[in-house]
Coordinates of N, CA and C in Angstrom, one line a residue:
X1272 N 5.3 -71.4 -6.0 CA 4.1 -70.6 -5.6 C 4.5 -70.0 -4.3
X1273 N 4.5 -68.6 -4.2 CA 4.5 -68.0 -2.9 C 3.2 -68.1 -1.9
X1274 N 3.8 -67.7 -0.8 CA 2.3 -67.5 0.2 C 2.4 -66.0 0.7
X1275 N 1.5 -65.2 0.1 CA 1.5 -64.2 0.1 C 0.2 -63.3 0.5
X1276 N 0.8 -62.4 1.9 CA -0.5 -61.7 2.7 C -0.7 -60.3 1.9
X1277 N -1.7 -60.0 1.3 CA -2.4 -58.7 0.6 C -2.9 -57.8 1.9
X1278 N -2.5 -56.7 2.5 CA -2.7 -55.6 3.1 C -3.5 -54.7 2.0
X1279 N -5.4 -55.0 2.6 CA -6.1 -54.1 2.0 C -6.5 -53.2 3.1
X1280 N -6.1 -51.3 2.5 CA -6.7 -50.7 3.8 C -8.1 -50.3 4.5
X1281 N -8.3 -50.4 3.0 CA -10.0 -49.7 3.3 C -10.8 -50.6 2.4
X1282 N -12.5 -50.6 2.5 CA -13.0 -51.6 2.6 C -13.5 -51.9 1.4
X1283 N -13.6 -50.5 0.2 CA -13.3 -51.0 -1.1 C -12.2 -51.2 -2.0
X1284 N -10.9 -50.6 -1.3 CA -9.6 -51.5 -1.7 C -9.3 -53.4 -1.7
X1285 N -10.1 -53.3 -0.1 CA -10.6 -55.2 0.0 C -11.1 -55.6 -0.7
X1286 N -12.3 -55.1 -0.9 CA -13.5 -55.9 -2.3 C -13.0 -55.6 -3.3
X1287 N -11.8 -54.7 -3.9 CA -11.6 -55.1 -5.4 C -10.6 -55.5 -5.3
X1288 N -9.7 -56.2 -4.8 CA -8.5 -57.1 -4.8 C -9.1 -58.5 -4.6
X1289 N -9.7 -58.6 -4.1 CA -10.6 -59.9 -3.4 C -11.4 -60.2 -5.3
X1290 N -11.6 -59.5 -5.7 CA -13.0 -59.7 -6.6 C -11.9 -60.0 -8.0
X1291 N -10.7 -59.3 -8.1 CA -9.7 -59.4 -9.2 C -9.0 -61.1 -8.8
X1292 N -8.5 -61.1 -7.6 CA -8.4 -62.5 -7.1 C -9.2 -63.9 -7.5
X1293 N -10.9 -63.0 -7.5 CA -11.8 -64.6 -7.6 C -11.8 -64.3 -9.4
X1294 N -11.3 -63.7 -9.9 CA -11.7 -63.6 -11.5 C -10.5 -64.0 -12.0
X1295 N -9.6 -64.0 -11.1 CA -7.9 -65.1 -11.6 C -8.0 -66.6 -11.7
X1296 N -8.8 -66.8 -10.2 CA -9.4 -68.2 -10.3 C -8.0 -69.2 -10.2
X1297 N -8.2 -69.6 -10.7 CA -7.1 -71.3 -11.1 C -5.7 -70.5 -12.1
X1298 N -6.2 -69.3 -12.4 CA -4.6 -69.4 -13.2 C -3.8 -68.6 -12.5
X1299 N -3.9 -68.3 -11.4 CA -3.2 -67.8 -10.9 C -1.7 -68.3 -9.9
X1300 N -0.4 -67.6 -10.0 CA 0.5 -68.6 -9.8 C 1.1 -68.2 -8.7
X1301 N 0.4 -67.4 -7.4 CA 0.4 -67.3 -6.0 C -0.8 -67.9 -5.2
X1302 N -0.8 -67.9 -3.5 CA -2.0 -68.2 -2.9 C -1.6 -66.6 -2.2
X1303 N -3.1 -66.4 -2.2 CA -3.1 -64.9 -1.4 C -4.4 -65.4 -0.5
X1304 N -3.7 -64.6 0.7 CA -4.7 -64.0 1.8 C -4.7 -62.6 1.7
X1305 N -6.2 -62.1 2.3 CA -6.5 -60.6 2.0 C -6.3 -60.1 3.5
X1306 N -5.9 -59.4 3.7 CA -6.2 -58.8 5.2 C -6.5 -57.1 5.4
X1307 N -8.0 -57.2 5.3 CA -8.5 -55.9 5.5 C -8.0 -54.8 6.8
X1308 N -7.6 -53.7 6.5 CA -6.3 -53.7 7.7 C -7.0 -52.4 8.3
X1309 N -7.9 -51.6 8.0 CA -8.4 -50.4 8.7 C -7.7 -49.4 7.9
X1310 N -7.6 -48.4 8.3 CA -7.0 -46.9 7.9 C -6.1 -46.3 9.3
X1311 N -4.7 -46.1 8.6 CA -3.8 -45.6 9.7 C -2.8 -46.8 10.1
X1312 N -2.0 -46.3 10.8 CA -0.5 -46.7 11.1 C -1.3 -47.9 12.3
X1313 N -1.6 -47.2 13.4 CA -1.5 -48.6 14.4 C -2.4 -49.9 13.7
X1314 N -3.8 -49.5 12.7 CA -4.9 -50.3 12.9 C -4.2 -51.3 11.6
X1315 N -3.1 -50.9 10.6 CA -2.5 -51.5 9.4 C -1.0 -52.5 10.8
X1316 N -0.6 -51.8 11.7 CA 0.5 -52.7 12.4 C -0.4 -54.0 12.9
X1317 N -1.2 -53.5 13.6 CA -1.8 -54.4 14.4 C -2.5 -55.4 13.4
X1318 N -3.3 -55.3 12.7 CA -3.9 -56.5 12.1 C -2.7 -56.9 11.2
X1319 N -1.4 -56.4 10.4 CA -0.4 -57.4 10.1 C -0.2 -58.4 11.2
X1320 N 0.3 -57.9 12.3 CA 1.1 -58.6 13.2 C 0.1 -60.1 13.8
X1321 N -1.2 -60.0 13.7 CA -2.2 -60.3 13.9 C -2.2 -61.6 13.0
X1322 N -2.2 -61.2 12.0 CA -2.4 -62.2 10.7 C -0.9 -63.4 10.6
X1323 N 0.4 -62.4 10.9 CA 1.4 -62.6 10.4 C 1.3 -64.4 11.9
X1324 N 1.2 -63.8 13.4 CA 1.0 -65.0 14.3 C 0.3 -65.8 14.1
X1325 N -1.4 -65.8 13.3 CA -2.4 -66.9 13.1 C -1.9 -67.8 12.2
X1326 N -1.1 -67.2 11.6 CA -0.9 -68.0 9.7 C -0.7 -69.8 10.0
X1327 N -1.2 -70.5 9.0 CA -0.9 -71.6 9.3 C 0.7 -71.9 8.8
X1328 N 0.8 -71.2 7.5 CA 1.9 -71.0 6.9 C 2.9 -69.4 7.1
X1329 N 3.9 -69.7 7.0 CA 4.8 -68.6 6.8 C 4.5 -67.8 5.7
X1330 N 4.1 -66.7 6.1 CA 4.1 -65.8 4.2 C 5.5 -65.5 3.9
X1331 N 6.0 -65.7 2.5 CA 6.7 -65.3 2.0 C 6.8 -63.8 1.4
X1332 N 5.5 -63.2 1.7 CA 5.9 -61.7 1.0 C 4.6 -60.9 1.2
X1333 N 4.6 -59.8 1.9 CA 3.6 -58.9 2.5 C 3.3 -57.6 1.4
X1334 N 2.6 -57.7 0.8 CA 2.0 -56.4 -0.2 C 0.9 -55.6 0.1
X1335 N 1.2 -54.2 0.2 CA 0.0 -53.3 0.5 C -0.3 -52.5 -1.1
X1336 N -1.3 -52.7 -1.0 CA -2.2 -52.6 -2.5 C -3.3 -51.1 -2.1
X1337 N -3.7 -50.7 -3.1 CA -4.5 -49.5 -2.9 C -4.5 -47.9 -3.4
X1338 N -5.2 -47.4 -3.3 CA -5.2 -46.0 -3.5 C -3.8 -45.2 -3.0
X1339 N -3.2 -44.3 -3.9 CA -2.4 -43.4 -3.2 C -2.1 -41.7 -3.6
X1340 N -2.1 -41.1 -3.2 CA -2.0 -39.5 -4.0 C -0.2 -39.6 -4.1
X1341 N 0.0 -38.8 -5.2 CA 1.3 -38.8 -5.5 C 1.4 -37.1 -6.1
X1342 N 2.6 -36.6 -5.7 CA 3.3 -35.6 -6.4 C 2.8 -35.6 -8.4
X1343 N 3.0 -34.1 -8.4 CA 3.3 -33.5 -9.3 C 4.3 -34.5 -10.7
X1344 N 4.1 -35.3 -11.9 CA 4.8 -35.8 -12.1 C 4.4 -37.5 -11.8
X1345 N 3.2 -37.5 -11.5 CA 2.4 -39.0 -11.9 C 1.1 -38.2 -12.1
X1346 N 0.7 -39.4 -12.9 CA -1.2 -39.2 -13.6 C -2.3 -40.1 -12.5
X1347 N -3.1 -39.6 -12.0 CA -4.3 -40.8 -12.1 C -4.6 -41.7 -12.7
X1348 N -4.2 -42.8 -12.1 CA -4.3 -43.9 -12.8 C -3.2 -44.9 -13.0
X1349 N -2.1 -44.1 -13.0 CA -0.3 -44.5 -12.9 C -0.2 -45.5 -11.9
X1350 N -0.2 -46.5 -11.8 CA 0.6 -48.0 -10.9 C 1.9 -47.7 -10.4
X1351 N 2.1 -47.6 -9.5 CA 3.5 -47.7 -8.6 C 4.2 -48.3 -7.7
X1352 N 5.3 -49.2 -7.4 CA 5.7 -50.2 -6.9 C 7.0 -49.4 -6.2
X1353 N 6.9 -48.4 -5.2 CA 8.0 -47.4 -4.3 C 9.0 -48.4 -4.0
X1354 N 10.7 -47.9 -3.7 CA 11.8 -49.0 -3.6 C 11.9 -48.2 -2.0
X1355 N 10.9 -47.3 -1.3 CA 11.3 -47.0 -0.2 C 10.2 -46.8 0.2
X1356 N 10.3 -46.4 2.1 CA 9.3 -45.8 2.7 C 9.7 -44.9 3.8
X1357 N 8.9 -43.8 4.3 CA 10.0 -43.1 5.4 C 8.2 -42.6 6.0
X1358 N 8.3 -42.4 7.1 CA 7.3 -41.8 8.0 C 7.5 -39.9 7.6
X1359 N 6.5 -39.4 7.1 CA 6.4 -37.8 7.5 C 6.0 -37.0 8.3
X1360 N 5.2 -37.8 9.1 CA 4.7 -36.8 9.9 C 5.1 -37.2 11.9
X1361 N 6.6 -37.8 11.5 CA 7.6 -37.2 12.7 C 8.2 -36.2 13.0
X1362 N 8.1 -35.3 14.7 CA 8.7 -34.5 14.9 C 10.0 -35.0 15.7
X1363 N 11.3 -35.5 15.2 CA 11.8 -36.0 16.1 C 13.1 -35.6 15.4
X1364 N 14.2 -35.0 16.2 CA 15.4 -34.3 16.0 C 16.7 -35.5 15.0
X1365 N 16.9 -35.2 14.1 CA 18.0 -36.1 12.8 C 18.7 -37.1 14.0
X1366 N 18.8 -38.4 14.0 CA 19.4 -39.4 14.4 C 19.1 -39.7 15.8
X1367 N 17.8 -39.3 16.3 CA 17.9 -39.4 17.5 C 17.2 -40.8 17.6
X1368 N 16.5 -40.8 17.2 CA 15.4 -42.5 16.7 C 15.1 -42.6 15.7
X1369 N 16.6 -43.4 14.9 CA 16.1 -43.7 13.6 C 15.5 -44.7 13.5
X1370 N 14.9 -45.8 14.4 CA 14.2 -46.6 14.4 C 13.1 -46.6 13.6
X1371 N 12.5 -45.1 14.1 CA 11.5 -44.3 13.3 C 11.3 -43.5 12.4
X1372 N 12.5 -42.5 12.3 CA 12.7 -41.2 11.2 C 13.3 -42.5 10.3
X1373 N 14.3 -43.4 10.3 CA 14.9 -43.6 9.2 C 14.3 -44.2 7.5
X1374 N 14.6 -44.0 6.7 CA 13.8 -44.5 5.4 C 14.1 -46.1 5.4
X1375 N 13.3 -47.0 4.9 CA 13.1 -48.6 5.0 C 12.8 -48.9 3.3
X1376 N 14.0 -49.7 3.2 CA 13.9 -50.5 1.9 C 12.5 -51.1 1.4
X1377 N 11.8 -51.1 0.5 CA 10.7 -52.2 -0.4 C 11.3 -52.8 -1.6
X1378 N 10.3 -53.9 -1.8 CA 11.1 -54.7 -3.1 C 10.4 -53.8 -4.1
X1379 N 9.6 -52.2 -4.3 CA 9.5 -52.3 -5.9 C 10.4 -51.8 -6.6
X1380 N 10.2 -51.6 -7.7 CA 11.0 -51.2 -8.6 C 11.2 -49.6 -9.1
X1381 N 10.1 -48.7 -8.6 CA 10.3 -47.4 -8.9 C 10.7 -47.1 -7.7
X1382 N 11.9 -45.5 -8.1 CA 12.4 -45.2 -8.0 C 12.0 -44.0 -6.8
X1383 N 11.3 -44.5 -6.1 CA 9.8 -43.6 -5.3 C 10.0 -43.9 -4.1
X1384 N 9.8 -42.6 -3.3 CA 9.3 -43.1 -1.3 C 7.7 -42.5 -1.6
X1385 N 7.4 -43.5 -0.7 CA 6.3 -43.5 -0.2 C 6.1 -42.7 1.1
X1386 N 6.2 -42.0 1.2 CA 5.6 -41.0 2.6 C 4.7 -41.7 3.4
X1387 N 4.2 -42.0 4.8 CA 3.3 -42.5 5.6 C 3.0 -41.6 6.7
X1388 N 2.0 -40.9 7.0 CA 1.7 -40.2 7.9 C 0.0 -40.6 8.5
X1389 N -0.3 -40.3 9.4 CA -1.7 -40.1 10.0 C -3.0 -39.0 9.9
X1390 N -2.6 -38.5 8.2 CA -3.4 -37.5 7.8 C -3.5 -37.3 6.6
X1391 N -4.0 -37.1 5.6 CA -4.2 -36.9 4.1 C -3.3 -35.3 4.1
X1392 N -2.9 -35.8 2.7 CA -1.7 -34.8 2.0 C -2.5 -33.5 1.7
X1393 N -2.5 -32.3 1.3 CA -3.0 -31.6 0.5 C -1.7 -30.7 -0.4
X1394 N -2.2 -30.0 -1.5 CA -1.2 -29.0 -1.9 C -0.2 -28.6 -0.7
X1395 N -0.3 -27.9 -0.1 CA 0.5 -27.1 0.9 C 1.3 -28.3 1.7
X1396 N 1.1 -29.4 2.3 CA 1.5 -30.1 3.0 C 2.7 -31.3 2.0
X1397 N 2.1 -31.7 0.6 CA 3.1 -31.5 -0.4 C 4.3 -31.3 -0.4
X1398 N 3.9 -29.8 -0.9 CA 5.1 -28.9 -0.9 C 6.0 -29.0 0.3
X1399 N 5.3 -28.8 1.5 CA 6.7 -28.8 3.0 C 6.9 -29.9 2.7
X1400 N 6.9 -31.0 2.5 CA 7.8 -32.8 2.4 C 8.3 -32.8 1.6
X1401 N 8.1 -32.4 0.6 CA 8.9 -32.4 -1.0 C 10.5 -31.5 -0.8
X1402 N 9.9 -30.1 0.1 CA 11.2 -29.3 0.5 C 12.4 -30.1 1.6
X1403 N 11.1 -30.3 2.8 CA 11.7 -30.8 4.0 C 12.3 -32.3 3.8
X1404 N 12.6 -33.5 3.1 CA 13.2 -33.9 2.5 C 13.5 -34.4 1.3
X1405 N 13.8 -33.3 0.6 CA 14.5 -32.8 -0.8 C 14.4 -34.0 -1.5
X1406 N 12.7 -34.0 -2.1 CA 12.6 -34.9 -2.9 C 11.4 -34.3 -4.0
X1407 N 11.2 -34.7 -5.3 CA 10.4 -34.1 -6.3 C 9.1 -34.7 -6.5
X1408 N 9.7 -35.7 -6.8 CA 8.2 -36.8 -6.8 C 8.4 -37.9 -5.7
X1409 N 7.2 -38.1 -5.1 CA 7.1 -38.6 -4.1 C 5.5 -39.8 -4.2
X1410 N 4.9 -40.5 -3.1 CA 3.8 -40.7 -3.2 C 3.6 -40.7 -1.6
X1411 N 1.9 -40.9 -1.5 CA 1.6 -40.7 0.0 C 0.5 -41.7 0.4
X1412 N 0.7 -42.3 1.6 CA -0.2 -43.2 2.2 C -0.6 -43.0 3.8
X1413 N -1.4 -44.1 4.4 CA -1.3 -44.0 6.0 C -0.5 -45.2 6.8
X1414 N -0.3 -46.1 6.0 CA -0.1 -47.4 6.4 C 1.4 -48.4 6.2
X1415 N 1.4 -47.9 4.9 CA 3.1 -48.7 4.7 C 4.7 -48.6 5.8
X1416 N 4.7 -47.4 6.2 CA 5.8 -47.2 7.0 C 5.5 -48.0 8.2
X1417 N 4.1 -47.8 8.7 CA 4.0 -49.1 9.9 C 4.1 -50.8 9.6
X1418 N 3.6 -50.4 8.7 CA 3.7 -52.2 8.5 C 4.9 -52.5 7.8
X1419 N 5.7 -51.9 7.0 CA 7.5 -51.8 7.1 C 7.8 -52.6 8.5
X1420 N 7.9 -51.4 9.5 CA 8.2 -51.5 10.8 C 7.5 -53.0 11.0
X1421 N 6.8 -53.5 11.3 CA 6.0 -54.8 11.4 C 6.4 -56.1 10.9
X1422 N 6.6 -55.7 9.7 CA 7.2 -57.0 9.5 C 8.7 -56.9 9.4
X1423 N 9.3 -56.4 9.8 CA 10.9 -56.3 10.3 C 10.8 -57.6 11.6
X1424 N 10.0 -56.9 12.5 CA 9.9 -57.1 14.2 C 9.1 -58.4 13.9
X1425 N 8.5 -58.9 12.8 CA 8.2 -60.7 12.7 C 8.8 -61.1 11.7
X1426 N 10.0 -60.9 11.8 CA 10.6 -62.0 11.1 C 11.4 -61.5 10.0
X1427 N 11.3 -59.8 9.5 CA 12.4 -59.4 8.1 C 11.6 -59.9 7.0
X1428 N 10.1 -60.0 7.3 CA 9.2 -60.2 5.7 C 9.2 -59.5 4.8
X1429 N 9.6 -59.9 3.9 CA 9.7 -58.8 2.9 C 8.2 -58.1 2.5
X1430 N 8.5 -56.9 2.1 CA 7.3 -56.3 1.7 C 7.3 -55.3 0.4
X1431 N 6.5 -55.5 -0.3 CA 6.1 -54.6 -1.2 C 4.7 -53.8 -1.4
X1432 N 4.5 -52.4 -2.2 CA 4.1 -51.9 -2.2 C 3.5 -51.5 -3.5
X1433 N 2.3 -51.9 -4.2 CA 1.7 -51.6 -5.7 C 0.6 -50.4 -5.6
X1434 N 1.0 -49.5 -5.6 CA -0.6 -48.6 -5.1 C -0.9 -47.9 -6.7
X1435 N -1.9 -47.5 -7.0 CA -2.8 -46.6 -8.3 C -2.8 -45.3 -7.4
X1436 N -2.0 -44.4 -8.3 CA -1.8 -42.7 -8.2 C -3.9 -42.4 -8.0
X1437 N -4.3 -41.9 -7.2 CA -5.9 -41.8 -6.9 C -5.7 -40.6 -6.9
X1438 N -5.2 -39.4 -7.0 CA -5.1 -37.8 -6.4 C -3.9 -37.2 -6.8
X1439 N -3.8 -35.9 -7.1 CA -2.6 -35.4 -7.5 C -2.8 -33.8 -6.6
X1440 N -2.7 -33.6 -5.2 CA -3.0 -32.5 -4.3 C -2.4 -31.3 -5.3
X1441 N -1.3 -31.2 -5.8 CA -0.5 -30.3 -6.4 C -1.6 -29.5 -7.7
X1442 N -2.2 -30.9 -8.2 CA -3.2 -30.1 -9.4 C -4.2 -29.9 -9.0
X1443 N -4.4 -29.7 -8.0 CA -6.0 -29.2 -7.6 C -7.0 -30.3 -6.9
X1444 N -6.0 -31.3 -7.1 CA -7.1 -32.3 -6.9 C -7.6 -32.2 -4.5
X1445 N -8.6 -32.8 -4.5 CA -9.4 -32.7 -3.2 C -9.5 -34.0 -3.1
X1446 N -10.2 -34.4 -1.8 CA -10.6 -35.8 -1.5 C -11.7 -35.7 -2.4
X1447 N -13.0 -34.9 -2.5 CA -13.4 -35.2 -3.8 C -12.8 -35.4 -4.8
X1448 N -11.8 -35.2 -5.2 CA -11.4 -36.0 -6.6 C -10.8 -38.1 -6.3
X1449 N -10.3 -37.7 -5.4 CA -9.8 -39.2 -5.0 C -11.4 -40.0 -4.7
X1450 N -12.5 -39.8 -4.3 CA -13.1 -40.2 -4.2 C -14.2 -40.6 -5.5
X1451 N -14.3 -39.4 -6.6 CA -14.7 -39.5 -7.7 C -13.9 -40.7 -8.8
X1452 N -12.3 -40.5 -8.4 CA -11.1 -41.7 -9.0 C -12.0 -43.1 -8.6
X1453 N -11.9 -43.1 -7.0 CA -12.2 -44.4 -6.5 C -12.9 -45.0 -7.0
X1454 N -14.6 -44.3 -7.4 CA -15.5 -44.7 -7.6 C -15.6 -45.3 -8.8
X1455 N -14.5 -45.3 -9.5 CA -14.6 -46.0 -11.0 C -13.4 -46.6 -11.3
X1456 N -12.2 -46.6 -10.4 CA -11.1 -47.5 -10.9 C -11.2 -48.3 -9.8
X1457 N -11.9 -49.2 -10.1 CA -12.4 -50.6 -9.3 C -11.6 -51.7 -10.3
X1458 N -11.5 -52.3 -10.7 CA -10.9 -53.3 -11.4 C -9.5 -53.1 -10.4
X1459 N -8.8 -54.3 -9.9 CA -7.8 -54.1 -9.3 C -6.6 -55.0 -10.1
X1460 N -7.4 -55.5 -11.1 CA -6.6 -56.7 -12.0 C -5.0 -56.3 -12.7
X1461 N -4.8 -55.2 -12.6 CA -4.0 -54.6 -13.1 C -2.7 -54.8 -11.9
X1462 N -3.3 -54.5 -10.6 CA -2.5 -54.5 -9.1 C -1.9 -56.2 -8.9
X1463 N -3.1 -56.8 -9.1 CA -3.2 -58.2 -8.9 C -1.7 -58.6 -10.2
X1464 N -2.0 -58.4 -11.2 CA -1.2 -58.7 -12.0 C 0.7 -58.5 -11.8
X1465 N 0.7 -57.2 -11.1 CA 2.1 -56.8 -10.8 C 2.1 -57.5 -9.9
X1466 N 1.9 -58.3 -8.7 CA 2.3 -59.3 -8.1 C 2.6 -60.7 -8.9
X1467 N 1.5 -60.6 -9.7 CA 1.6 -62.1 -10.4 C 2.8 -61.8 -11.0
X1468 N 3.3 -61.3 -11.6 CA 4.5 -60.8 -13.1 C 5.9 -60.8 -12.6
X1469 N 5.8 -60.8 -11.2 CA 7.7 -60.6 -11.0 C 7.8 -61.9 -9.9
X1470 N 8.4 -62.5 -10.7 CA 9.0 -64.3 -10.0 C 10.2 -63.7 -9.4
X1471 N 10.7 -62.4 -9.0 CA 11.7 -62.5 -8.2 C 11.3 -61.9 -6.5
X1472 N 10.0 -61.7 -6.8 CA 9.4 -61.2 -5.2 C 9.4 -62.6 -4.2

């Protein structure tokens, strides 16, 4: 049995991981804590780092769960587990602080970066990251690349990433649509489950 911290960022991402959790009950073959983390890069660093010093126990494995818009080439609704992360919305010259620019390994299994910036994607904004580094399909968040960084600096915790494609900017979609998504793909049992399913996390 792992001991495993769930990074929920927003506050009905919390209640439907929390709610898939209490409907696992007893058969479930992790212990999770939920840690509601805010929206954005410092407020997701700071409440890991937060959680990561309280713990009574050592977590074995940090997962951020949740909503994500993705490139052209996923559906709404699509589960995704990125094998990377890279911050996009740095202005900072090739090798000068890779601390920051550089891309950071995750345990999932697709073959996906996750983008992390401090602003929601649209079509246009898309397109420049897809160009600017030469990638097709992509997905986008506010929080993973900080909390990457985070749990390096306590300890090299591993981390993974399960998010549901909520928006596709490229097809038209708007925060109204992600919002419309949200409002009905509440069941998180599906997310809960890809942690449960792989004994090698």
């Amino acid at each position: 049995m792992k001991n495993i911290l769930i990074v929920a960022p927003t506050v009905r991402e919390n209640k439907n991981i929390r709610l898939a959790i209490e409907r696992k009950g007893n058969a479930l073959k992790n212990r999770y804590t939920v840690a509601f983390s805010g929206i954005g890069k410092a407020a997701a660093a700071a409440t890991l780092t937060r959680h990561i010093l309280e713990a009574e126990q050592p977590y074995d494995l940090v997962a951020v769960i949740g909503y994500a818009a993705g490139t052209l080439g996923f559906k709404q609704g699509e589960i995704v587990a990125p094998n990377r992360v890279q911050y996009h919305d740095t202005d900072i010259p090739d090798g000068f602080i890779p601390e920051i620019t550089d891309a950071r390994n995750l345990l999932g299994t697709d073959d996906v970066t996750v983008f992390t910036g401090d602003s929601f994607v649209n079509a246009r904004s898309v397109a420049e990251i897809k160009t600017r580094f030469g990638v097709e399909k992509a997905i986008f968040d506010m929080e993973i690349g900080a909390i990457a960084i985070a749990c390096e600096m306590c300890g090299n915790i591993p981390l993974v990433a399960v998010k549901v494609i909520s928006d596709v900017p490229e097809d038209g979609h708007t925060e109204l649509s992600y919002e419309e998504f949200a409002n009905t793909w509440t069941d998180f049992t599906p997310i809960l489950d890809k942690l449960e399913n792989r004994s090698d996390w």
